[in-house]
Amino acid sequence: MVVHLSIGKLRRKDMHQNSNFLSLTIIFDQPFYVGIFERRTGNTYEVSKINLGTSEPRDSLIYELLIENWNRVRFNAVNIANNERIQKKVNPKRMQRLAKKALKSGLSTKAQEAVKLAQTAQKIEKKKHKSLRNQEIKEQRYLLSQKKKSEKHRGH
């Protein structure tokens, strides 16, 4: 199930510079249905991944997501100015070989790769934050034990 939404008007002369595009792709990533939002504004390409549950999402759920919960969708920016390549016409037999190869290795879209990069970046950031927090807690415990130790020997 793929839902494509278009925002704004595209003018022919500035189609590549100031184009606005939003798409929602719903895929079944066992056991969950996942919605991948792709937003393109000029040279910025932003991606967001949302879990839609285990049952196939109804139109009302998608509508509710877009209208009522849109402000909670967090996009991760990716610069695509250098990543886009001009597509050449490909020989049909070559296209078949490429399709077979992609099915064997697992097909991944640019949006899924961007989401994976964002997740790893968040994971690293969270790990650093947790490490700093643990270090602060250890330091507080050490200072508290030193304070208690000095209070024990105060009167003698």
Short mmCIF file of C-alpha atoms in Angstrom, two decimals:
data_model
loop_
_atom_site.label_atom_id
_atom_site.label_comp_id
_atom_site.label_asym_id
_atom_site.label_seq_id
_atom_site.Cartn_x
_atom_site.Cartn_y
_atom_site.Cartn_z
CA MET A 1 0.00 0.00 0.00
CA VAL A 2 1.56 3.30 -1.07
CA VAL A 3 0.04 6.72 -0.44
CA HIS A 4 1.57 9.72 -2.18
CA LEU A 5 0.67 13.26 -1.19
CA SER A 6 1.87 16.33 -3.02
CA ILE A 7 2.30 19.72 -1.32
CA GLY A 8 2.42 23.00 -3.18
CA LYS A 9 2.64 23.60 -6.91
CA LEU A 10 5.58 22.61 -9.02
CA ARG A 11 6.65 25.11 -11.66
CA ARG A 12 8.47 23.76 -14.66
CA LYS A 13 11.46 26.12 -14.58
CA ASP A 14 12.21 25.71 -10.85
CA MET A 15 11.07 22.13 -10.45
CA HIS A 16 14.41 20.95 -9.08
CA GLN A 17 15.22 23.90 -6.80
CA ASN A 18 11.99 24.64 -4.91
CA SER A 19 9.92 21.50 -5.25
CA ASN A 20 7.89 20.33 -2.26
CA PHE A 21 6.91 16.68 -2.03
CA LEU A 22 5.53 14.48 0.71
CA SER A 23 4.87 10.77 0.43
CA LEU A 24 3.73 8.08 2.83
CA THR A 25 4.72 4.50 2.09
CA ILE A 26 3.16 1.74 4.16
CA ILE A 27 5.05 -1.55 4.22
CA PHE A 28 4.66 -4.79 6.13
CA ASP A 29 7.85 -5.34 8.12
CA GLN A 30 6.91 -8.54 9.94
CA PRO A 31 5.02 -8.49 12.32
CA PHE A 32 4.23 -4.75 12.08
CA TYR A 33 2.92 -2.38 9.46
CA VAL A 34 5.29 0.57 9.18
CA GLY A 35 4.63 3.97 7.66
CA ILE A 36 7.60 5.79 6.12
CA PHE A 37 7.12 9.50 5.50
CA GLU A 38 9.40 11.12 2.94
CA ARG A 39 9.47 14.91 2.68
CA ARG A 40 11.49 16.78 0.07
CA THR A 41 11.87 20.55 0.15
CA GLY A 42 14.50 21.99 -2.18
CA ASN A 43 17.78 20.19 -1.42
CA THR A 44 16.68 18.72 1.90
CA TYR A 45 15.30 15.22 2.10
CA GLU A 46 13.66 14.27 5.41
CA VAL A 47 12.44 10.87 6.53
CA SER A 48 10.33 9.59 9.42
CA LYS A 49 9.31 6.06 10.40
CA ILE A 50 6.11 5.27 12.31
CA ASN A 51 4.84 1.94 13.64
CA LEU A 52 1.19 1.43 12.64
CA GLY A 53 0.51 -1.83 14.52
CA THR A 54 0.10 -5.47 13.62
CA SER A 55 -3.20 -5.26 11.72
CA GLU A 56 -3.49 -3.66 8.30
CA PRO A 57 -4.05 0.09 8.79
CA ARG A 58 -7.45 1.44 7.80
CA ASP A 59 -7.95 4.71 5.96
CA SER A 60 -9.39 6.25 9.13
CA LEU A 61 -6.16 5.48 11.03
CA ILE A 62 -4.07 7.11 8.31
CA TYR A 63 -6.39 10.12 8.22
CA GLU A 64 -6.18 10.46 12.02
CA LEU A 65 -2.39 10.26 11.84
CA LEU A 66 -2.21 13.00 9.22
CA ILE A 67 -4.75 15.36 10.78
CA GLU A 68 -4.52 14.92 14.55
CA ASN A 69 -1.04 13.51 15.22
CA TRP A 70 0.99 15.27 12.52
CA ASN A 71 2.79 17.44 15.07
CA ARG A 72 4.29 14.32 16.73
CA VAL A 73 5.93 13.06 13.53
CA ARG A 74 9.70 13.65 13.85
CA PHE A 75 11.62 13.99 10.61
CA ASN A 76 15.34 13.28 10.22
CA ALA A 77 17.10 15.44 7.61
CA VAL A 78 19.41 14.07 4.95
CA ASN A 79 21.21 16.24 2.38
CA ILE A 80 20.55 14.80 -1.09
CA ALA A 81 22.06 17.45 -3.34
CA ASN A 82 25.03 15.22 -4.24
CA ASN A 83 23.30 11.83 -3.94
CA GLU A 84 20.89 12.11 -6.85
CA ARG A 85 22.04 10.65 -10.14
CA ILE A 86 20.49 11.03 -13.57
CA GLN A 87 18.74 7.80 -14.55
CA LYS A 88 19.83 6.30 -17.87
CA LYS A 89 17.75 3.95 -19.98
CA VAL A 90 18.64 0.40 -18.88
CA ASN A 91 18.61 -2.69 -21.06
CA PRO A 92 15.64 -4.95 -20.08
CA LYS A 93 17.83 -8.04 -19.55
CA ARG A 94 20.19 -6.02 -17.34
CA MET A 95 17.17 -4.74 -15.39
CA GLN A 96 16.04 -8.35 -14.79
CA ARG A 97 19.50 -9.31 -13.50
CA LEU A 98 19.55 -6.28 -11.19
CA ALA A 99 16.07 -7.15 -9.91
CA LYS A 100 17.11 -10.75 -9.13
CA LYS A 101 20.24 -9.51 -7.37
CA ALA A 102 18.21 -7.02 -5.31
CA LEU A 103 15.75 -9.73 -4.25
CA LYS A 104 18.58 -11.99 -3.09
CA SER A 105 20.35 -9.30 -1.09
CA GLY A 106 17.24 -7.57 0.22
CA LEU A 107 15.82 -4.40 -1.26
CA SER A 108 16.26 -1.21 0.71
CA THR A 109 14.95 2.19 -0.24
CA LYS A 110 16.70 5.49 0.30
CA ALA A 111 14.12 6.33 2.97
CA GLN A 112 14.79 3.12 4.90
CA GLU A 113 18.54 3.75 4.77
CA ALA A 114 18.02 7.31 6.06
CA VAL A 115 15.82 6.05 8.90
CA LYS A 116 18.47 3.46 9.82
CA LEU A 117 21.18 6.15 9.87
CA ALA A 118 19.02 8.36 12.07
CA GLN A 119 18.37 5.46 14.47
CA THR A 120 22.08 4.70 14.81
CA ALA A 121 22.83 8.39 15.41
CA GLN A 122 20.14 8.52 18.13
CA LYS A 123 21.52 5.31 19.65
CA ILE A 124 25.04 6.76 19.87
CA GLU A 125 23.71 10.03 21.33
CA LYS A 126 21.67 8.14 23.93
CA LYS A 127 24.69 6.02 24.86
CA LYS A 128 26.84 9.14 25.39
CA HIS A 129 24.12 10.78 27.49
CA LYS A 130 23.69 7.67 29.63
CA SER A 131 27.45 7.38 30.14
CA LEU A 132 27.67 11.01 31.31
CA ARG A 133 24.72 10.51 33.64
CA ASN A 134 26.27 7.38 35.19
CA GLN A 135 29.54 9.25 35.68
CA GLU A 136 27.69 12.08 37.48
CA ILE A 137 25.89 9.60 39.72
CA LYS A 138 29.20 7.89 40.65
CA GLU A 139 30.75 11.25 41.46
CA GLN A 140 27.76 12.21 43.65
CA ARG A 141 28.00 8.90 45.52
CA TYR A 142 31.74 9.38 46.05
CA LEU A 143 31.23 12.93 47.39
CA LEU A 144 28.46 11.71 49.71
CA SER A 145 30.66 8.91 51.09
CA GLN A 146 33.52 11.38 51.63
CA LYS A 147 31.14 13.73 53.47
CA LYS A 148 29.89 10.91 55.69
CA LYS A 149 33.47 9.80 56.39
CA SER A 150 34.50 13.30 57.45
CA GLU A 151 31.41 13.64 59.69
CA LYS A 152 32.28 10.39 61.52
CA HIS A 153 35.71 11.70 62.50
CA ARG A 154 34.57 15.21 63.39
CA GLY A 155 34.53 14.94 67.18
CA HIS A 156 37.73 13.00 67.77
#
